[in-house]
Coordinates of C-alpha atoms (C1' of nucleotides) in Angstrom, one line a residue:
Chain A
X1 CA -64.7 -8.5 -37.6
X2 CA -61.1 -9.3 -37.6
X3 CA -58.1 -7.9 -37.0
X4 CA -58.6 -5.6 -39.5
X5 CA -58.9 -1.6 -39.6
X6 CA -61.6 -1.8 -42.2
X7 CA -62.8 -3.7 -39.7
X8 CA -64.0 -6.7 -42.1
X9 CA -63.5 -10.9 -42.1
X10 CA -61.7 -12.7 -43.2
X11 CA -63.6 -14.3 -45.5
X12 CA -65.0 -10.9 -46.6
X13 CA -62.2 -9.3 -47.8
X14 CA -61.3 -12.7 -49.5
X15 CA -64.7 -11.9 -51.5
X16 CA -63.9 -8.8 -51.8
X17 CA -60.6 -9.9 -54.1
X18 CA -63.1 -12.2 -55.5
X19 CA -64.8 -8.8 -56.8
X20 CA -61.9 -7.6 -57.9
X21 CA -62.7 -10.1 -60.7
X22 CA -65.3 -7.6 -63.4
X23 CA -66.7 -9.8 -66.0
X24 CA -64.2 -8.3 -68.8
X25 CA -60.7 -8.1 -66.3
X26 CA -60.4 -12.2 -65.8
X27 CA -56.7 -11.3 -65.1
X28 CA -54.7 -9.0 -62.1
X29 CA -52.1 -8.1 -60.5
X30 CA -51.7 -8.3 -57.0
X31 CA -51.5 -4.9 -56.2
X32 CA -54.4 -4.4 -58.6
X33 CA -56.6 -6.1 -56.4
X34 CA -55.4 -4.2 -53.4
X35 CA -56.1 -1.3 -55.2
X36 CA -59.8 -2.6 -56.1
X37 CA -60.6 -4.3 -53.1
X38 CA -59.5 -1.8 -51.0
X39 CA -56.8 -3.4 -49.0
X40 CA -53.5 -3.0 -48.0
X41 CA -51.0 -4.2 -50.6
X42 CA -49.1 -6.7 -48.0
X43 CA -52.2 -7.8 -46.7
X44 CA -53.6 -8.2 -50.5
X45 CA -50.6 -10.2 -51.3
X46 CA -51.7 -12.6 -48.5
X47 CA -54.4 -13.0 -49.3
X48 CA -54.4 -13.5 -52.8
X49 CA -51.0 -16.1 -52.2
X50 CA -53.5 -18.3 -49.6
X51 CA -56.3 -18.4 -52.3
X52 CA -53.7 -19.9 -54.6
X53 CA -52.0 -22.4 -52.1
X54 CA -56.3 -23.6 -52.2
X55 CA -56.7 -23.9 -55.5
X56 CA -59.3 -20.7 -55.3
X57 CA -57.1 -18.2 -57.3
X58 CA -54.4 -19.4 -59.6
X59 CA -51.2 -17.8 -60.9
X60 CA -50.2 -17.2 -64.8
X61 CA -47.2 -17.0 -65.9
X62 CA -46.7 -13.2 -65.8
X63 CA -47.9 -12.7 -61.9
X64 CA -51.4 -12.0 -62.3
X65 CA -53.9 -13.7 -61.0
X66 CA -57.0 -15.7 -62.2
X67 CA -60.3 -16.6 -60.4
X68 CA -59.4 -20.4 -59.8
X69 CA -60.7 -24.1 -61.8
X70 CA -61.6 -24.8 -58.1
X71 CA -63.8 -22.3 -57.3
X72 CA -65.8 -23.1 -60.8
X73 CA -65.8 -26.7 -59.7
X74 CA -67.6 -25.9 -56.6
X75 CA -69.9 -23.3 -57.2
X76 CA -70.4 -26.3 -59.9
X77 CA -72.2 -27.7 -57.2
X78 CA -75.1 -24.6 -56.5
X79 CA -78.3 -25.3 -56.7
X80 CA -78.4 -22.5 -59.8
X81 CA -76.4 -24.7 -62.0
X82 CA -77.7 -28.2 -61.1
X83 CA -81.2 -28.1 -60.6
X84 CA -82.3 -25.3 -62.8
X85 CA -79.7 -25.2 -65.2
X86 CA -80.1 -28.7 -65.6
X87 CA -84.0 -29.4 -66.1
X88 CA -83.3 -26.0 -68.5
X89 CA -80.3 -26.9 -70.6
X90 CA -81.7 -29.5 -73.3
X91 CA -85.0 -27.7 -73.7
X92 CA -82.7 -24.4 -74.1
X93 CA -81.2 -25.8 -77.2
X94 CA -84.2 -26.8 -79.1
X95 CA -84.8 -23.7 -78.3
X96 CA -82.3 -22.5 -79.8
X97 CA -82.4 -25.1 -82.9
X98 CA -85.9 -24.0 -83.2
X99 CA -85.6 -19.6 -83.1
X100 CA -81.9 -19.2 -84.1
X101 CA -81.5 -16.0 -82.2
X102 CA -79.6 -15.8 -79.3
X103 CA -81.9 -17.5 -76.1
X104 CA -81.0 -16.8 -72.5
X105 CA -81.8 -17.8 -69.2
X106 CA -81.8 -15.4 -66.1
X107 CA -83.4 -15.6 -62.1
X108 CA -83.2 -12.8 -59.7
X109 CA -80.5 -11.8 -58.0
X110 CA -80.7 -8.9 -55.5
X111 CA -82.6 -6.2 -58.2
X112 CA -81.0 -7.8 -61.3
X113 CA -81.1 -10.6 -63.4
X114 CA -78.5 -12.9 -63.5
X115 CA -78.1 -14.7 -66.7
X116 CA -77.3 -18.8 -65.6
X117 CA -76.8 -19.5 -69.3
X118 CA -77.1 -18.7 -72.6
X119 CA -77.0 -19.9 -76.7
X120 CA -76.1 -17.4 -78.9
X121 CA -76.6 -17.4 -82.9
X122 CA -73.6 -16.9 -84.8
X123 CA -74.6 -13.8 -86.7
X124 CA -77.0 -12.6 -85.1
X125 CA -78.5 -9.2 -83.4
X126 CA -75.7 -7.8 -80.5
X127 CA -76.7 -8.9 -77.4
X128 CA -75.2 -7.7 -74.5
X129 CA -76.1 -10.9 -72.5
X130 CA -73.0 -12.5 -70.9
X131 CA -73.5 -15.6 -69.1
X132 CA -72.5 -14.9 -65.2
X133 CA -73.2 -11.5 -66.5
X134 CA -76.3 -9.6 -65.0
X135 CA -79.0 -7.0 -66.3
X136 CA -81.6 -4.2 -64.6
X137 CA -84.8 -5.3 -63.9
X138 CA -86.3 -3.1 -65.8
X139 CA -84.5 -2.7 -69.1
X140 CA -84.3 -6.4 -69.7
X141 CA -87.0 -8.5 -70.9
X142 CA -85.9 -11.5 -68.5
X143 CA -86.0 -9.2 -65.9
X144 CA -89.2 -7.7 -66.3
X145 CA -90.5 -10.5 -66.2
X146 CA -89.4 -11.9 -63.0
X147 CA -90.0 -8.7 -61.4
X148 CA -93.8 -8.9 -62.3
X149 CA -93.9 -11.8 -60.5
X150 CA -90.9 -10.6 -57.4
X151 CA -92.9 -9.4 -54.0
X152 CA -94.3 -6.3 -54.0
X153 CA -91.8 -4.4 -52.0
X154 CA -89.4 -5.7 -54.6
X155 CA -91.2 -3.6 -57.3
X156 CA -91.5 -0.9 -54.9
X157 CA -87.8 -0.5 -54.4
X158 CA -86.6 -1.2 -57.6
X159 CA -89.0 1.6 -59.7
X160 CA -88.2 4.1 -56.4
X161 CA -84.3 3.8 -57.1
X162 CA -83.0 5.4 -60.4
X163 CA -83.8 3.4 -63.3
X164 CA -81.1 3.8 -65.7
X165 CA -81.6 4.5 -69.9
X166 CA -80.0 2.8 -72.1
X167 CA -81.9 4.2 -75.2
X168 CA -84.3 6.8 -75.8
X169 CA -86.8 3.4 -75.7
X170 CA -85.6 2.4 -72.4
X171 CA -89.1 2.5 -70.0
X172 CA -87.9 4.6 -67.0
X173 CA -90.8 6.0 -65.9
X174 CA -92.4 4.3 -63.0
X175 CA -95.5 4.7 -64.9
X176 CA -94.7 2.8 -67.9
X177 CA -92.7 0.3 -66.0
X178 CA -95.7 -1.0 -64.1
X179 CA -97.7 -0.9 -66.7
X180 CA -95.7 -3.0 -68.9
X181 CA -95.4 -5.1 -65.6
X182 CA -99.0 -5.5 -65.7
X183 CA -99.1 -6.5 -69.0
X184 CA -97.0 -9.2 -68.5
X185 CA -99.2 -10.7 -65.4
X186 CA -102.2 -10.5 -68.4
X187 CA -100.9 -12.1 -71.4
X188 CA -97.5 -14.1 -69.7
X189 CA -94.5 -12.5 -71.8
X190 CA -93.7 -9.3 -72.8
X191 CA -91.7 -8.1 -76.0
X192 CA -89.6 -5.0 -75.5
X193 CA -88.3 -3.9 -78.8
X194 CA -84.7 -1.6 -77.9
X195 CA -85.2 -0.9 -74.7
X196 CA -81.0 -2.1 -74.1
X197 CA -79.8 -1.7 -78.4
X198 CA -81.6 0.1 -80.6
X199 CA -81.4 -2.9 -83.2
X200 CA -82.6 -5.4 -81.0
X201 CA -85.6 -6.4 -79.4
X202 CA -86.4 -8.8 -76.5
X203 CA -89.1 -11.5 -75.7
X204 CA -89.1 -13.6 -72.3
X205 CA -91.8 -16.0 -70.5
X206 CA -91.4 -16.9 -66.8
X207 CA -90.5 -20.0 -65.7
X208 CA -92.4 -21.9 -62.9
X209 CA -91.1 -24.7 -60.6
X210 CA -93.4 -27.7 -59.2
X211 CA -95.0 -25.6 -57.3
X212 CA -96.0 -22.9 -58.9
X213 CA -93.5 -20.3 -58.3
X214 CA -91.5 -18.2 -60.7
X215 CA -87.8 -18.6 -60.8
X216 CA -87.2 -17.8 -63.7
X217 CA -87.4 -16.5 -67.4
X218 CA -86.1 -17.9 -70.6
X219 CA -85.8 -14.7 -73.5
X220 CA -85.1 -14.3 -76.6
X221 CA -83.1 -11.7 -78.6
X222 CA -83.9 -10.5 -82.0
X223 CA -83.5 -8.0 -84.8
X224 CA -86.0 -5.7 -84.1
X225 CA -86.6 -5.4 -87.8
X226 CA -87.8 -8.3 -89.4
X227 CA -88.7 -10.2 -86.5
X228 CA -93.2 -11.0 -85.8
X229 CA -92.6 -11.5 -82.2
X230 CA -95.2 -13.9 -82.2
X231 CA -93.2 -16.2 -84.5
X232 CA -91.0 -16.3 -80.6
X233 CA -93.4 -16.4 -78.4
X234 CA -95.3 -19.9 -78.7
X235 CA -92.1 -21.0 -78.8
X236 CA -90.9 -19.8 -75.4
X237 CA -94.0 -21.2 -73.7
X238 CA -93.1 -24.5 -74.8
X239 CA -89.6 -23.9 -73.4
X240 CA -91.1 -23.0 -70.5
X241 CA -93.5 -25.7 -69.7
X242 CA -90.8 -28.0 -70.5
X243 CA -88.6 -26.7 -67.5
X244 CA -90.9 -26.4 -65.5
X245 CA -91.9 -30.2 -66.0
X246 CA -88.2 -31.1 -66.0
X247 CA -87.9 -29.1 -62.8
X248 CA -90.7 -31.2 -61.6
X249 CA -89.3 -34.4 -62.1
X250 CA -85.6 -33.6 -60.6
X251 CA -88.2 -32.9 -57.2
X252 CA -85.0 -32.6 -54.2
X253 CA -85.8 -35.0 -51.9
X254 CA -88.5 -32.9 -49.9
X255 CA -87.5 -32.4 -46.9
X256 CA -90.1 -33.1 -43.9
X257 CA -92.2 -29.9 -43.0
X258 CA -91.4 -28.6 -46.8
X259 CA -93.4 -25.5 -47.4
X260 CA -92.5 -23.0 -44.4
X261 CA -94.4 -20.0 -44.8
X262 CA -93.9 -18.6 -41.7
X263 CA -90.2 -19.0 -39.7
X264 CA -91.6 -20.8 -36.6
X265 CA -91.7 -19.9 -33.6
X266 CA -89.2 -17.6 -33.0
X267 CA -89.1 -15.9 -29.9
X268 CA -88.4 -12.3 -30.3
X269 CA -86.4 -10.1 -33.0
X270 CA -83.4 -10.9 -31.3
X271 CA -81.3 -7.5 -30.6
X272 CA -80.1 -6.2 -33.7
X273 CA -76.4 -7.1 -35.2
Chain B
X1 CA -52.5 -21.0 -39.4
X2 CA -55.3 -19.8 -37.6
X3 CA -56.4 -19.8 -34.1
X4 CA -57.7 -23.3 -34.6
X5 CA -56.6 -25.8 -32.5
X6 CA -56.9 -28.2 -36.3
X7 CA -53.8 -26.0 -37.5
X8 CA -55.7 -24.2 -40.3
X9 CA -56.4 -20.7 -41.6
X10 CA -60.0 -19.6 -41.7
X11 CA -60.0 -19.6 -45.8
X12 CA -59.6 -23.2 -45.6
X13 CA -61.7 -24.4 -43.2
X14 CA -64.0 -22.4 -45.4
X15 CA -63.4 -24.4 -48.8
X16 CA -63.4 -26.9 -46.5
X17 CA -66.9 -26.4 -45.7
X18 CA -67.7 -25.9 -49.8
X19 CA -65.9 -29.4 -49.6
X20 CA -68.0 -30.7 -47.4
X21 CA -71.0 -30.6 -50.6
X22 CA -70.4 -33.3 -52.9
X23 CA -72.0 -33.2 -56.2
X24 CA -75.1 -35.2 -55.2
X25 CA -75.7 -33.9 -51.4
X26 CA -76.6 -30.5 -52.9
X27 CA -78.4 -29.3 -49.2
X28 CA -76.2 -30.5 -45.9
X29 CA -77.2 -29.6 -42.1
X30 CA -75.0 -27.2 -40.4
X31 CA -74.6 -30.3 -38.1
X32 CA -73.7 -32.6 -41.2
X33 CA -71.1 -29.9 -42.1
X34 CA -69.4 -29.6 -39.2
X35 CA -69.1 -33.6 -39.3
X36 CA -67.7 -33.7 -43.5
X37 CA -65.2 -30.8 -42.7
X38 CA -64.1 -32.2 -39.6
X39 CA -65.0 -28.7 -37.6
X40 CA -66.2 -28.6 -33.8
X41 CA -70.0 -27.9 -34.7
X42 CA -70.3 -24.4 -33.3
X43 CA -66.7 -23.3 -35.7
X44 CA -69.1 -24.5 -38.3
X45 CA -71.9 -22.4 -37.1
X46 CA -70.2 -19.4 -36.9
X47 CA -68.2 -20.4 -40.2
X48 CA -71.4 -21.0 -42.2
X49 CA -73.2 -18.6 -40.9
X50 CA -70.8 -15.9 -42.4
X51 CA -70.8 -17.7 -45.1
X52 CA -74.5 -17.4 -45.9
X53 CA -74.6 -13.4 -45.2
X54 CA -71.8 -12.9 -47.7
X55 CA -74.0 -15.0 -49.7
X56 CA -71.7 -17.7 -51.0
X57 CA -73.8 -20.1 -48.8
X58 CA -77.6 -20.3 -49.1
X59 CA -80.0 -21.1 -46.6
X60 CA -83.0 -23.1 -47.3
X61 CA -86.7 -22.9 -45.7
X62 CA -85.4 -26.1 -43.8
X63 CA -82.9 -24.8 -42.3
X64 CA -80.1 -26.5 -44.4
X65 CA -77.3 -25.0 -46.0
X66 CA -76.9 -24.7 -50.3
X67 CA -73.9 -23.0 -52.4
X68 CA -75.2 -19.9 -53.1
X69 CA -75.6 -18.2 -56.2
X70 CA -72.8 -15.6 -55.2
X71 CA -70.7 -17.9 -55.4
X72 CA -71.5 -19.2 -58.8
X73 CA -71.3 -16.0 -60.2
X74 CA -68.1 -15.3 -58.9
X75 CA -67.0 -18.6 -60.7
X76 CA -68.4 -18.0 -63.7
X77 CA -65.4 -15.7 -64.1
X78 CA -63.0 -18.4 -64.1
X79 CA -61.0 -18.4 -67.2
X80 CA -62.3 -22.0 -67.5
X81 CA -65.8 -21.0 -67.6
X82 CA -65.1 -17.8 -70.0
X83 CA -62.5 -18.4 -72.4
X84 CA -62.5 -22.2 -73.2
X85 CA -66.1 -23.4 -72.8
X86 CA -67.6 -19.8 -74.7
X87 CA -65.1 -21.2 -77.3
X88 CA -66.4 -24.5 -77.6
X89 CA -70.4 -23.8 -76.5
X90 CA -70.8 -23.3 -80.1
X91 CA -68.9 -25.9 -81.5
X92 CA -70.2 -28.4 -79.1
X93 CA -73.3 -28.1 -79.8
X94 CA -73.3 -28.2 -83.7
X95 CA -71.5 -31.8 -82.7
X96 CA -74.4 -32.6 -80.4
X97 CA -76.5 -32.2 -83.2
X98 CA -74.4 -34.0 -85.5
X99 CA -73.8 -37.0 -83.5
X100 CA -77.0 -37.7 -81.6
X101 CA -75.0 -38.7 -78.7
X102 CA -73.4 -37.3 -75.2
X103 CA -71.0 -34.9 -75.5
X104 CA -68.4 -33.5 -73.5
X105 CA -66.0 -31.7 -72.3
X106 CA -62.8 -32.4 -70.2
X107 CA -59.5 -30.6 -68.6
X108 CA -57.0 -31.9 -67.0
X109 CA -57.3 -31.2 -63.1
X110 CA -54.7 -33.0 -61.0
X111 CA -54.8 -36.6 -62.0
X112 CA -58.3 -36.3 -63.2
X113 CA -60.6 -35.2 -66.1
X114 CA -62.8 -32.5 -64.6
X115 CA -65.8 -32.1 -67.1
X116 CA -67.0 -28.5 -68.1
X117 CA -69.8 -28.8 -70.3
X118 CA -71.8 -31.6 -71.1
X119 CA -74.7 -31.8 -73.8
X120 CA -77.0 -35.2 -73.3
X121 CA -79.2 -37.2 -76.3
X122 CA -82.4 -37.5 -74.1
X123 CA -82.4 -41.3 -75.2
X124 CA -78.9 -42.3 -75.3
X125 CA -76.7 -45.3 -73.4
X126 CA -75.9 -43.9 -69.5
X127 CA -73.3 -41.7 -68.8
X128 CA -71.1 -41.2 -65.4
X129 CA -70.5 -37.6 -66.4
X130 CA -71.7 -35.1 -65.1
X131 CA -70.7 -30.6 -65.4
X132 CA -68.1 -30.3 -62.3
X133 CA -68.0 -34.1 -62.0
X134 CA -64.0 -35.8 -62.3
X135 CA -63.3 -39.4 -63.6
X136 CA -60.1 -40.8 -63.0
X137 CA -58.1 -39.9 -66.0
X138 CA -56.7 -44.1 -66.9
X139 CA -60.3 -45.0 -67.6
X140 CA -62.4 -42.5 -69.4
X141 CA -61.4 -41.7 -72.6
X142 CA -61.5 -37.6 -72.1
X143 CA -58.5 -39.0 -69.8
X144 CA -56.9 -40.5 -72.1
X145 CA -56.3 -37.7 -74.4
X146 CA -55.5 -35.4 -71.7
X147 CA -53.0 -38.2 -70.3
X148 CA -51.2 -39.0 -73.6
X149 CA -50.7 -34.8 -73.8
X150 CA -49.7 -35.0 -70.0
X151 CA -46.0 -34.2 -68.8
X152 CA -44.1 -37.2 -68.5
X153 CA -44.1 -37.0 -64.9
X154 CA -47.5 -36.9 -64.4
X155 CA -48.0 -40.2 -66.7
X156 CA -45.7 -42.4 -64.3
X157 CA -47.3 -41.0 -61.6
X158 CA -50.7 -41.9 -62.6
X159 CA -49.3 -45.1 -63.5
X160 CA -47.9 -45.4 -59.9
X161 CA -50.3 -45.7 -58.7
X162 CA -53.2 -47.5 -58.0
X163 CA -55.7 -47.7 -61.3
X164 CA -59.5 -48.1 -60.3
X165 CA -61.3 -51.0 -62.4
X166 CA -64.6 -50.3 -62.6
X167 CA -65.7 -53.5 -65.5
X168 CA -63.9 -56.3 -66.7
X169 CA -62.4 -53.8 -69.6
X170 CA -61.0 -50.8 -67.4
X171 CA -57.3 -50.7 -68.2
X172 CA -55.7 -51.0 -64.7
X173 CA -52.8 -52.4 -66.2
X174 CA -49.7 -49.3 -66.4
X175 CA -48.8 -51.3 -69.8
X176 CA -51.8 -51.6 -71.5
X177 CA -52.5 -48.1 -70.2
X178 CA -49.0 -46.7 -72.1
X179 CA -49.5 -48.9 -75.1
X180 CA -53.4 -46.6 -74.8
X181 CA -51.5 -43.6 -74.5
X182 CA -49.3 -44.4 -77.6
X183 CA -52.1 -45.7 -79.8
X184 CA -53.9 -41.8 -79.1
X185 CA -50.4 -39.9 -80.1
X186 CA -50.5 -41.6 -82.9
X187 CA -54.0 -41.2 -84.0
X188 CA -54.8 -38.6 -82.4
X189 CA -58.0 -40.6 -81.0
X190 CA -58.9 -42.9 -78.8
X191 CA -61.9 -45.6 -78.2
X192 CA -62.7 -47.2 -74.8
X193 CA -65.3 -49.2 -75.6
X194 CA -66.7 -50.8 -71.6
X195 CA -64.2 -49.0 -69.8
X196 CA -65.9 -47.1 -67.4
X197 CA -69.6 -48.8 -68.3
X198 CA -70.3 -51.9 -69.9
X199 CA -72.7 -50.9 -72.5
X200 CA -71.2 -47.7 -73.1
X201 CA -68.4 -46.2 -75.2
X202 CA -66.2 -43.0 -75.1
X203 CA -64.7 -41.8 -77.7
X204 CA -62.4 -38.7 -77.6
X205 CA -59.8 -36.3 -79.7
X206 CA -57.6 -33.5 -77.8
X207 CA -58.7 -30.0 -78.5
X208 CA -55.8 -27.5 -78.8
X209 CA -55.2 -23.7 -77.6
X210 CA -53.4 -21.4 -80.3
X211 CA -50.2 -21.9 -79.6
X212 CA -51.1 -25.7 -80.3
X213 CA -50.8 -27.1 -76.7
X214 CA -53.3 -29.2 -75.5
X215 CA -55.5 -27.4 -73.1
X216 CA -59.1 -30.1 -73.1
X217 CA -60.5 -32.5 -74.7
X218 CA -63.8 -33.7 -76.1
X219 CA -65.3 -36.6 -76.0
X220 CA -68.3 -39.0 -77.2
X221 CA -70.6 -41.2 -75.2
X222 CA -71.8 -43.7 -77.7
X223 CA -73.7 -47.0 -77.0
X224 CA -71.1 -50.1 -77.2
X225 CA -73.4 -52.1 -79.8
X226 CA -75.0 -50.2 -82.9
X227 CA -71.8 -48.1 -83.3
X228 CA -69.0 -47.8 -85.6
X229 CA -66.6 -45.4 -84.0
X230 CA -65.7 -44.3 -87.5
X231 CA -68.5 -42.5 -88.1
X232 CA -68.3 -40.4 -84.8
X233 CA -64.3 -39.6 -84.9
X234 CA -64.4 -37.5 -88.3
X235 CA -67.1 -35.3 -86.5
X236 CA -65.2 -34.6 -83.1
X237 CA -61.9 -34.0 -84.9
X238 CA -63.5 -30.8 -86.9
X239 CA -65.5 -30.1 -84.0
X240 CA -61.6 -29.6 -82.0
X241 CA -60.6 -27.6 -84.6
X242 CA -63.5 -25.8 -83.7
X243 CA -62.7 -25.2 -81.0
X244 CA -59.1 -24.1 -81.8
X245 CA -60.0 -21.7 -84.1
X246 CA -62.5 -19.8 -81.3
X247 CA -59.8 -20.2 -79.0
X248 CA -56.6 -18.1 -81.2
X249 CA -59.8 -15.3 -81.8
X250 CA -60.1 -15.0 -78.2
X251 CA -57.2 -12.9 -77.2
X252 CA -58.1 -11.1 -74.4
X253 CA -60.0 -7.9 -75.1
X254 CA -57.8 -5.2 -74.6
X255 CA -59.4 -2.9 -71.8
X256 CA -60.2 0.8 -72.2
X257 CA -59.6 2.4 -69.5
X258 CA -63.1 2.1 -69.1
X259 CA -64.4 1.8 -65.1
X260 CA -61.2 2.5 -63.4
X261 CA -61.0 5.1 -61.1
X262 CA -58.0 6.3 -61.9
X263 CA -57.5 6.7 -65.5
X264 CA -53.4 6.7 -65.7
X265 CA -52.6 6.3 -69.3
X266 CA -50.3 3.7 -69.6
X267 CA -51.6 0.4 -70.0
X268 CA -49.8 -2.0 -72.6
X269 CA -49.9 -5.5 -74.6
X270 CA -48.6 -7.4 -72.0
X271 CA -48.0 -10.3 -73.4
X272 CA -49.3 -14.1 -73.5
X273 CA -52.5 -15.0 -71.8
Chain C
dC1 C1' -92.5 -37.3 -19.9
dC2 C1' -87.9 -38.7 -21.6
dG3 C1' -83.9 -38.9 -25.1
dG4 C1' -82.0 -38.1 -28.7
dG5 C1' -81.2 -35.2 -32.9
dG6 C1' -80.2 -30.5 -34.4
dT7 C1' -79.4 -25.3 -33.6
dT8 C1' -77.9 -20.9 -31.4
dC9 C1' -75.2 -18.3 -28.3
dT10 C1' -72.2 -17.0 -24.7
dC11 C1' -67.1 -16.0 -23.1
dA12 C1' -62.3 -15.9 -21.7
dT13 C1' -58.9 -17.3 -24.2
dT14 C1' -54.6 -17.0 -27.2
dG15 C1' -52.3 -16.8 -31.8
dA16 C1' -53.1 -16.3 -36.5
dA17 C1' -54.0 -12.0 -39.0
dT18 C1' -52.7 -7.3 -39.7
dG19 C1' -50.2 -3.5 -42.3
dA20 C1' -46.3 -0.6 -42.1
dG21 C1' -42.0 -0.5 -43.8
dA22 C1' -38.4 -1.8 -46.3
dA23 C1' -35.8 -5.1 -49.3
dA24 C1' -35.8 -6.9 -53.6
dC25 C1' -37.4 -6.6 -58.9
dG26 C1' -38.3 -5.6 -63.6
dT27 C1' -38.4 -1.8 -66.7
dG28 C1' -38.4 2.2 -69.0
dT29 C1' -36.5 7.1 -68.8
dT30 C1' -32.6 10.1 -68.9
Chain D
dA1 C1' -25.4 4.1 -65.7
dA2 C1' -27.9 6.1 -62.9
dC3 C1' -32.6 7.1 -61.4
dA4 C1' -37.6 7.1 -61.1
dC5 C1' -41.7 4.1 -60.9
dG6 C1' -44.4 0.4 -59.6
dT7 C1' -44.6 -4.5 -58.5
dT8 C1' -44.0 -8.3 -55.6
dT9 C1' -42.2 -10.4 -52.0
dC10 C1' -40.6 -10.8 -46.4
dT11 C1' -40.4 -9.3 -42.3
dC12 C1' -42.1 -8.4 -37.3
dA13 C1' -44.4 -6.2 -32.8
dT14 C1' -48.9 -6.0 -31.9
dT15 C1' -54.0 -6.9 -31.2
dC16 C1' -58.1 -8.3 -31.6
dA17 C1' -61.0 -11.3 -34.3
dA18 C1' -61.7 -16.9 -34.2
dT19 C1' -62.0 -19.9 -31.4
dG20 C1' -64.6 -24.1 -29.3
dA21 C1' -66.6 -25.9 -25.1
dG22 C1' -70.4 -25.9 -22.9
dA23 C1' -74.6 -24.8 -22.2
dA24 C1' -79.6 -23.4 -23.2
dC25 C1' -82.6 -23.8 -26.3
dC26 C1' -85.4 -26.4 -29.9
dC27 C1' -88.4 -30.0 -31.8
dC28 C1' -88.8 -34.9 -33.0
dG29 C1' -90.0 -39.4 -32.1
dG30 C1' -91.0 -43.3 -29.1

DNA sequence: CCGGGGTTCTCATTGAATGAGAAACGTGTT
DNA sequence: AACACGTTTCTCATTCAATGAGAACCCCGG
């Protein structure tokens, strides 16, 4: 905690500043940031100026702030950007060339899918996904695939929460979602017609790393009418295998005692923070 | 300045922590970070833990830290990632399909080119470029294009500094660089055989935004032998125009009062980008 | 058994971060 | 011109979070 009355550290506040930038709001004034981040103007102003000095924010001509290239550059070093994306990209391109529809790559982040990459078809169905965008796991094809291979805790956690309905076809009954999940485990893919948008159908398959763990999902978004899912699924499965192979080759310089399921001899559940 | 003896703010130190992660060093131990960022271990430890709690860093099983998905997600909101990349991506794909070589997109950052995107040919020449990686402007084709359209100050600044020699063919004489720059302004493209690597040849053209400003460069990396540059240049020029057109269309979507807590009526054009 | 890495925690000190407040600055309205 | 409104920008006394030395701890290899 910092000197703040609101009781959070400088870093926490800086993060709130960044979080003020939504995907569709790339430029904000100092006061807008203050409002969105729940900070006193003076503080927001000081912070943004400092961040701008460091290059993490940029200042446009009209005085508004935007997220800076510098930050992007640092983020390019993130695992997700380096390992996964790099392995997936060429394969994704091939896939995109084959099925001429939107194709995308997503990972599980919290209780949502975070989309890492997307290649869009020029005149294909609408697709709400954006790179860096999120969708709830229960409604998106990639999300359901990831949920199916997630821990039991996460599954119950998600199913317990309210499940947003996008269309009349969105599965919002826990029972339904459970059935879909079971189907995925059995068949290895999922087809989601109209779950998010009436005209769009998501199709997705899991992507495994070298150890066989599901680390991501790739999917296609196609028109509900006029598409035989079974023309797409094999392509997705092939692509998935291709990515897994590439991931295997990427093998991080294995740390010694690599797989270490149990946290080593911790002495105690250390007093709560 | 913070309570630190080294005399910099928390944010500055946090940035140093992030900077400790090089492109080829994606995972670091706490003490490694301390060393690289010139911080006392205790401080580095405290900072990294806090950053990890915020999700900006992630902790691997072996205790090492890596850059977190959260950070990547925020960075995806950066202008460069949204506007430019989005406009360029489809065109870049087409280009890549046409000339079957590495193609890449770079912007000017400080005195270097920062590469935003790259599509690589599977068995093409080696290419030192990485997404999120940098190259000096005087040695890379994209860099020279950007330098040619940069301010006179930057040009002299760059030419004043020492110009690293990668190969015997790297232009390190200010006079040479100036001549190359002049050529670019006249012809609208540049061909760089063996400037960075003996076997590779860079070819690049500028990309302009709606206002005609040069905002980026796209290039291809091809084998020195067996390539007629003139087979590639037209494709690059076409692609460049395609991106410019897409950039024009990318006028910031005017947000309806959408999710705003206080939907106050006023929201006006706000000129410019 | 020891020595050399790493990690983790504690704690007194202190100066950077804080935020209210006011001034300066547009910009549109009366 | 004067006003109202929202913004940006600065100042400044207060104060508490950040600091880093140090020590304990853990793990490994010789």
